[in-house]
PDB file of C-alpha atoms in Angstrom:
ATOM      1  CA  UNK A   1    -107.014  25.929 151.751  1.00 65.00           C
ATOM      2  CA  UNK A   2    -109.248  28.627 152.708  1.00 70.00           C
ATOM      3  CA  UNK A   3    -107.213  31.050 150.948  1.00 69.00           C
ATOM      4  CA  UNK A   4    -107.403  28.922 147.864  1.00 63.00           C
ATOM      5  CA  UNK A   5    -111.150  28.996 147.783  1.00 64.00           C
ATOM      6  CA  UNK A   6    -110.943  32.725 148.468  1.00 65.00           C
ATOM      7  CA  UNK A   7    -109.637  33.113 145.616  1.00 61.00           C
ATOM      8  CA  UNK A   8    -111.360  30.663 143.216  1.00 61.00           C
ATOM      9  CA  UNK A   9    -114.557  33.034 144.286  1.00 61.00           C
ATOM     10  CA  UNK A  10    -113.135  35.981 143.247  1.00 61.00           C
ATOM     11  CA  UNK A  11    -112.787  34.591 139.408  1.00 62.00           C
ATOM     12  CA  UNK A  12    -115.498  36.594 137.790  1.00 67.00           C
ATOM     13  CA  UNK A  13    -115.520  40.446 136.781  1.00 72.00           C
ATOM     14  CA  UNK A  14    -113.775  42.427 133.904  1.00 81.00           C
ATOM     15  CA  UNK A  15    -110.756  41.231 132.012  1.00 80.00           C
ATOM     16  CA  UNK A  16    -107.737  43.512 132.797  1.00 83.00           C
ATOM     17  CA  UNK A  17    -104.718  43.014 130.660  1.00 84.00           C
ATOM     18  CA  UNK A  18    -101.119  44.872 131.671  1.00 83.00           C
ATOM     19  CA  UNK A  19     -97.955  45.198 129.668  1.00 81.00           C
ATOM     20  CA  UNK A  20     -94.932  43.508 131.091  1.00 79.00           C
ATOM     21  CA  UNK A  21     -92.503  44.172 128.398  1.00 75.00           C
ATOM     22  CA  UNK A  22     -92.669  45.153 124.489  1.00 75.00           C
ATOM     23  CA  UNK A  23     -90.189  44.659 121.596  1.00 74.00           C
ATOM     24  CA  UNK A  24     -90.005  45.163 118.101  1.00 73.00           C
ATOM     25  CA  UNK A  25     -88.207  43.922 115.314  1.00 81.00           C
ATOM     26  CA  UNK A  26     -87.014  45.753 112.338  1.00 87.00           C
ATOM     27  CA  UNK A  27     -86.530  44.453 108.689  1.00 92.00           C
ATOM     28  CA  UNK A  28     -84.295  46.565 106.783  1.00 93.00           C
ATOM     29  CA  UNK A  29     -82.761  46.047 102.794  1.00 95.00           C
ATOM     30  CA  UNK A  30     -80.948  47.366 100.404  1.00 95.00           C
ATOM     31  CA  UNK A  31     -77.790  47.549  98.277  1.00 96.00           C
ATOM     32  CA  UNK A  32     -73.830  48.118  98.851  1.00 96.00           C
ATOM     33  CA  UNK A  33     -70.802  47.112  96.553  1.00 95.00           C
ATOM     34  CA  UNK A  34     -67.570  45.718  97.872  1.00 95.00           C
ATOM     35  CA  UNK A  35     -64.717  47.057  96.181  1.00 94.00           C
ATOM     36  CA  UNK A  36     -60.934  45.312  95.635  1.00 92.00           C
ATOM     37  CA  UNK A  37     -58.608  46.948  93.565  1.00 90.00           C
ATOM     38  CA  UNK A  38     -60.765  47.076  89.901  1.00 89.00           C
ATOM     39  CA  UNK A  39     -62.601  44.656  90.725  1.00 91.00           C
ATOM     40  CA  UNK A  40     -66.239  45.508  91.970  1.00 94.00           C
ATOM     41  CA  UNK A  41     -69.502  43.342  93.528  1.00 94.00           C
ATOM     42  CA  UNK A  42     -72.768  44.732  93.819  1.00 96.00           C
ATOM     43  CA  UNK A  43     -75.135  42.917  96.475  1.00 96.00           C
ATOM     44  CA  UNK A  44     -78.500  43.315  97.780  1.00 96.00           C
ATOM     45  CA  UNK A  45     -79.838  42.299 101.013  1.00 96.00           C
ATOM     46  CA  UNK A  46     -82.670  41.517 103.517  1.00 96.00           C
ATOM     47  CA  UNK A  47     -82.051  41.463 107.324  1.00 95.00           C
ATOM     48  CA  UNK A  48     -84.163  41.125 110.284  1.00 94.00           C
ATOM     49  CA  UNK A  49     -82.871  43.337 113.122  1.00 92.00           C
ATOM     50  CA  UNK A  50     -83.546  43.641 117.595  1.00 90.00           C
ATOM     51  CA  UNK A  51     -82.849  45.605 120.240  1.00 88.00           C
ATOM     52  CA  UNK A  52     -80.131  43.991 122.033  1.00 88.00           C
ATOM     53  CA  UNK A  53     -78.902  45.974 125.121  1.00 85.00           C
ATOM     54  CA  UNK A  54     -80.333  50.036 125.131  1.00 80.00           C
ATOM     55  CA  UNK A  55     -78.399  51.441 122.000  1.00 83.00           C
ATOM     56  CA  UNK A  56     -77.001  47.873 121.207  1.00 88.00           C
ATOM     57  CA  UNK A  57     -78.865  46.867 117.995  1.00 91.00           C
ATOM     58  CA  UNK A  58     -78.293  43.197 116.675  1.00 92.00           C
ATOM     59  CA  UNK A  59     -78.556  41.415 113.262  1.00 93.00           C
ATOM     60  CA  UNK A  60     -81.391  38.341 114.050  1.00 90.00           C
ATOM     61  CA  UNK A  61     -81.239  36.926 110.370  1.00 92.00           C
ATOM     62  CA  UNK A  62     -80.297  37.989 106.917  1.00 94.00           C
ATOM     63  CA  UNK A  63     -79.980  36.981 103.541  1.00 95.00           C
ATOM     64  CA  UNK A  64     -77.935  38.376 100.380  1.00 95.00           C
ATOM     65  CA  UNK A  65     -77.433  38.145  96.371  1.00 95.00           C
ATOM     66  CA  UNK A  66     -75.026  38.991  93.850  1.00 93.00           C
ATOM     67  CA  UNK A  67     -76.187  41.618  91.552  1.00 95.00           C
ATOM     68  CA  UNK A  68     -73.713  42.357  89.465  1.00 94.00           C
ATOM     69  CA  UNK A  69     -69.785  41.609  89.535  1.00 93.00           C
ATOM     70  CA  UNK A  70     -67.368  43.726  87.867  1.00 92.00           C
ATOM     71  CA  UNK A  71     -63.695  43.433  86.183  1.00 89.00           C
ATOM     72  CA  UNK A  72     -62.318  46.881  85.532  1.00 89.00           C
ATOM     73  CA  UNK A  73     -65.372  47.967  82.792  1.00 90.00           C
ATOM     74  CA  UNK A  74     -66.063  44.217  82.289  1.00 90.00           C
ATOM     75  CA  UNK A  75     -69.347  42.732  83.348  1.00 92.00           C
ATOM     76  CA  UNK A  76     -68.748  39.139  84.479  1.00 90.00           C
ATOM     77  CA  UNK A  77     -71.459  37.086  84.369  1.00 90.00           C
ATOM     78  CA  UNK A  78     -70.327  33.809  85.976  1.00 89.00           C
ATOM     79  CA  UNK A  79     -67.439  34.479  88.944  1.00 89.00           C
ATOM     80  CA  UNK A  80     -67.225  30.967  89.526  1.00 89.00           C
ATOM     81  CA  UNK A  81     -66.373  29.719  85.976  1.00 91.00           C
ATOM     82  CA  UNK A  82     -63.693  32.799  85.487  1.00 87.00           C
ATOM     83  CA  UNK A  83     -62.038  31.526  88.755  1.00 88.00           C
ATOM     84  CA  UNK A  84     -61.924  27.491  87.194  1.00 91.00           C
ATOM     85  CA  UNK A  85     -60.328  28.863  83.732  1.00 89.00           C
ATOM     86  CA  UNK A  86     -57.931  31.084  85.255  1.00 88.00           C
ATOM     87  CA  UNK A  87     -56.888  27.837  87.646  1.00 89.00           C
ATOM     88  CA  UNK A  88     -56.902  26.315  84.472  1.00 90.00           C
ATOM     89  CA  UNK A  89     -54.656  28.944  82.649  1.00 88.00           C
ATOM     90  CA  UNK A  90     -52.370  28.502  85.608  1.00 88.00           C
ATOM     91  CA  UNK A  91     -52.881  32.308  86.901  1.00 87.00           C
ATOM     92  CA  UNK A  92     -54.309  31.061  90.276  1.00 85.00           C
ATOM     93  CA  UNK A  93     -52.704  34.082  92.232  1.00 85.00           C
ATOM     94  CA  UNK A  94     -54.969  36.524  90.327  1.00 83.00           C
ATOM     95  CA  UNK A  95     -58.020  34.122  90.491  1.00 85.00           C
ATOM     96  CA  UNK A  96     -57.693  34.373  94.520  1.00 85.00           C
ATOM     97  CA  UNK A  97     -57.768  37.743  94.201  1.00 82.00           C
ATOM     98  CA  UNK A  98     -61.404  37.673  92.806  1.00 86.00           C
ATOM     99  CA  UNK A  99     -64.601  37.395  94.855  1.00 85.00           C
ATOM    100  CA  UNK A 100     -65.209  38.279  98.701  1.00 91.00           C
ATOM    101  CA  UNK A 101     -65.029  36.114 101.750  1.00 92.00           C
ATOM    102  CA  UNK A 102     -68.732  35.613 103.688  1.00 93.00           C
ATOM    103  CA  UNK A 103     -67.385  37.553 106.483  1.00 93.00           C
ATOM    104  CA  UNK A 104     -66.582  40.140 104.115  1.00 94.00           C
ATOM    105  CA  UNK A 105     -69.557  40.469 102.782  1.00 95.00           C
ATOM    106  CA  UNK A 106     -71.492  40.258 106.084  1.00 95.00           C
ATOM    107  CA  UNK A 107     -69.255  43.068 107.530  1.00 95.00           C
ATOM    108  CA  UNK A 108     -70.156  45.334 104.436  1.00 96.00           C
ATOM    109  CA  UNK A 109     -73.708  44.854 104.860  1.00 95.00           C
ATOM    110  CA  UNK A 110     -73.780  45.368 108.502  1.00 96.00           C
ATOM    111  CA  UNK A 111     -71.846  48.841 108.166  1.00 95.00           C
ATOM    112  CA  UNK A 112     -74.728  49.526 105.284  1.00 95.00           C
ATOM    113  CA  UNK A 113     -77.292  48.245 107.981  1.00 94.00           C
ATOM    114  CA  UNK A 114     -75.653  50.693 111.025  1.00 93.00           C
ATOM    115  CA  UNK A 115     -76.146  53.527 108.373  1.00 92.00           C
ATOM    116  CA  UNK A 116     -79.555  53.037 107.179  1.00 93.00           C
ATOM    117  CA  UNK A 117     -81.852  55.623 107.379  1.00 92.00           C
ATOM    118  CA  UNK A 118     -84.853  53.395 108.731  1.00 91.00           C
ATOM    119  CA  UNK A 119     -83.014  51.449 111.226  1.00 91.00           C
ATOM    120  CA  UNK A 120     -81.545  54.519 112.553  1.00 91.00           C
ATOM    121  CA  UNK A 121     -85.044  56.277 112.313  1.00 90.00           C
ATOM    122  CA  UNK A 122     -86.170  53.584 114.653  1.00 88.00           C
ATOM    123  CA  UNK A 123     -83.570  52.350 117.477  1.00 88.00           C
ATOM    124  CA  UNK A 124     -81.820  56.407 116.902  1.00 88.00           C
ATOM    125  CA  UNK A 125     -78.927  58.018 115.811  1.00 89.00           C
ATOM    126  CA  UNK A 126     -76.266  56.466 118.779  1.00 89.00           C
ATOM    127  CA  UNK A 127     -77.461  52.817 117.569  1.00 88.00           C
ATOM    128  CA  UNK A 128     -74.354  50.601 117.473  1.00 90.00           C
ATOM    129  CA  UNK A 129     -74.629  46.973 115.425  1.00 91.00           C
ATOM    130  CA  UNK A 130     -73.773  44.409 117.954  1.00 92.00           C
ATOM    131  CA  UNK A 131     -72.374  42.409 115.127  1.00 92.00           C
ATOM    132  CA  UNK A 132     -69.887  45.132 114.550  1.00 94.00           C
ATOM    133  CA  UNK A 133     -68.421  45.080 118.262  1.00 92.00           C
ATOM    134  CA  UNK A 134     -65.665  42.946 118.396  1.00 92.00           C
ATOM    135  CA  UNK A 135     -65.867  39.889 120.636  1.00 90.00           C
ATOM    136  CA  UNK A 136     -64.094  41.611 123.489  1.00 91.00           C
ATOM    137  CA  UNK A 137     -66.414  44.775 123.231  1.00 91.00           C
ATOM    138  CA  UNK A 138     -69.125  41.757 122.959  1.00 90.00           C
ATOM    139  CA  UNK A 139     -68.144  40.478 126.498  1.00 89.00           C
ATOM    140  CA  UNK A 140     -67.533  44.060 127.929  1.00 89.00           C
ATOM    141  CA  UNK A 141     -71.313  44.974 126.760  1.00 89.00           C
ATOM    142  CA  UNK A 142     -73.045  41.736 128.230  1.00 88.00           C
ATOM    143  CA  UNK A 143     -71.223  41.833 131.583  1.00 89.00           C
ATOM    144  CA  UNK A 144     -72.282  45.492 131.978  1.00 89.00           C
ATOM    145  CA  UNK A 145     -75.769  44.937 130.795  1.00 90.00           C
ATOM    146  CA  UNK A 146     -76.126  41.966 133.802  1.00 89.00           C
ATOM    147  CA  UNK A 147     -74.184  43.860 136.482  1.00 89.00           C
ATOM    148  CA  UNK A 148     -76.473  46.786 135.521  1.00 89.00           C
ATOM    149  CA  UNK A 149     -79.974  44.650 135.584  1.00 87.00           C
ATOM    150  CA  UNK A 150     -78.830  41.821 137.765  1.00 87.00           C
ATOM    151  CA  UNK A 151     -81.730  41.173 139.587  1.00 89.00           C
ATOM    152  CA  UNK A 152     -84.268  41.330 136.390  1.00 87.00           C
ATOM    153  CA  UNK A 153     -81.640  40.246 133.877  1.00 84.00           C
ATOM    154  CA  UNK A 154     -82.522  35.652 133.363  1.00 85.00           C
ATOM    155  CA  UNK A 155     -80.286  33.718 134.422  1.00 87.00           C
ATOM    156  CA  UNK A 156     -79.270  32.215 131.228  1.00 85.00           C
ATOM    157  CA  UNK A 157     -77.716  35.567 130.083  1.00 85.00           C
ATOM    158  CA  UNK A 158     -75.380  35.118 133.767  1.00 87.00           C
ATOM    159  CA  UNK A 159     -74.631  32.166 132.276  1.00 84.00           C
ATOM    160  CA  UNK A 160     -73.087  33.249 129.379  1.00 83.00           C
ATOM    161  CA  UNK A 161     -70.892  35.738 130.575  1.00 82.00           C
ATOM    162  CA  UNK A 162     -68.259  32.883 131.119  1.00 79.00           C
ATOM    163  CA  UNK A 163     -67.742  33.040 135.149  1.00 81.00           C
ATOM    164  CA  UNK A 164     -67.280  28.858 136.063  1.00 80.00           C
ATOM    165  CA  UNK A 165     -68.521  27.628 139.085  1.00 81.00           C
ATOM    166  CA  UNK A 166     -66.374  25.491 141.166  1.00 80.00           C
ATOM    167  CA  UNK A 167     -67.483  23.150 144.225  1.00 83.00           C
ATOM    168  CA  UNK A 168     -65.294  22.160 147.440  1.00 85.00           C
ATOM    169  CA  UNK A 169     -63.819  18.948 145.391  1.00 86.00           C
ATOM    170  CA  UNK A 170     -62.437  21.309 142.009  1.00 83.00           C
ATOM    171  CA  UNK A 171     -65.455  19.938 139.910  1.00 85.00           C
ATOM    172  CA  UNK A 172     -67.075  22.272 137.572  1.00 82.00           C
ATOM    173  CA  UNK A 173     -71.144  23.171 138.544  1.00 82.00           C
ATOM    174  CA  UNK A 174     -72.956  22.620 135.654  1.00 84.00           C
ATOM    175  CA  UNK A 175     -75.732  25.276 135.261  1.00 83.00           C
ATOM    176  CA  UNK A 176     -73.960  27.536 137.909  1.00 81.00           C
ATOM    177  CA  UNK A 177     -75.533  31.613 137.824  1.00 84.00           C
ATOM    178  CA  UNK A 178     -72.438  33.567 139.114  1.00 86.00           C
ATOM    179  CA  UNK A 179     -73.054  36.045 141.774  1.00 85.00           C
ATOM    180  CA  UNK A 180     -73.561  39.795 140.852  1.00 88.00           C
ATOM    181  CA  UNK A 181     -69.608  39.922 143.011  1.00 88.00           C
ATOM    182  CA  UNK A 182     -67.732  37.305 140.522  1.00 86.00           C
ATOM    183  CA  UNK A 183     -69.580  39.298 137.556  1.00 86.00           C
ATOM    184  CA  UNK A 184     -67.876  42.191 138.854  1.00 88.00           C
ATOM    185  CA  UNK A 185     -64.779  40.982 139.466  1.00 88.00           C
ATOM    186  CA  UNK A 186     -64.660  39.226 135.844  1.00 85.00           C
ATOM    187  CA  UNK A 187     -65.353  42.746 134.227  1.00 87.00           C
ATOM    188  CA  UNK A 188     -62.672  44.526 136.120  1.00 86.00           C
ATOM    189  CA  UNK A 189     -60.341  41.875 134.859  1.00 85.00           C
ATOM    190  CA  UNK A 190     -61.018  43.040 131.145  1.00 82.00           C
ATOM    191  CA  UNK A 191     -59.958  46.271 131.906  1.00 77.00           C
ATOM    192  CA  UNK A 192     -62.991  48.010 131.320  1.00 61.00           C
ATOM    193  CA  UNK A 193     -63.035  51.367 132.428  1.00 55.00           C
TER     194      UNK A 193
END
């Protein structure tokens, strides 16, 4: 108790503030086409980028538009409405050939993002788009990133590097933070150099 008043006295006096950790994000846009035989897409986008994990750069949000869609030298104007009437026609083979998948188009822009001049200008030149890494290389990044800040790393982020917790009767532990050991051990078991 005595310490507590101590300290209640001692409430007065100048205002000091100290940084405990800064971060930035980055919002980056522009234009790429997609490209499938003669048959061309032109879209623009907006994303909102974060430092993930040192050079590890990650994609937070994003959004994208057609700008123009091509046939050979033929401007189409409605992509949707060319797929119905060649359904229609019965040439659905070449109508699935038209258009890109969302992946595809998210895996175009995130190469254009990796290469732009501002986003490199800002987390460097060795910058790698998280989004990019395969799921393995996902797992292989986050497990070294804990092992490497275990003690200052949250414990949700132990969490998610997919080490279950087991007690004495084979039931799972809900919530269970692996130790910085069974991290180990689960990234020697990917084969990680």
């Amino acid at each position: 108790m005595e310490n507590l008043l101590k300290g209640l006295l001692v409430v007065g006096g100048e205002i000091k503030m100290t940084s405990v950790k800064e971060t930035a994000s980055v919002e980056v846009s522009g234009r790429f086409t997609i490209e499938r035989g003669n048959f061309k897409q032109e879209f623009s986008y907006w994303a909102r980028t974060y430092e993930k994990f040192g050079v590890l750069a990650k994609v937070d949000d994003y959004e994208y538009e057609t700008q123009s869609t091509m046939l050979g030298d033929l401007p189409i104007d409605n992509l949707d409405r060319l797929i119905q009437s060649l359904n229609d026609s019965g040439l659905s083979t070449l109508a699935k050939g038209l258009g890109f998948s969302q992946e595809d188009i998210a895996t175009a822009m995130y190469i254009h993002i990796q290469n732009h001049k501002y986003f490199k200008a800002v987390y460097g030149k060795k910058v790698v788009l998280w989004d990019l890494l395969s799921a393995k290389e996902q797992e292989e990044e986050t497990l070294a990133h804990v092992l490497n800040n275990y003690d200052t790393c949250g414990d949700w982020l132990k969490r998610q590097c997919g080490v279950v917790g087991v007690d004495e009767e084979g039931n799972t532990i809900p919530n269970y933070i692996p130790t910085k050991d069974e991290l180990r051990e689960k990234f020697l078991s990917l084969g990680t150099n």
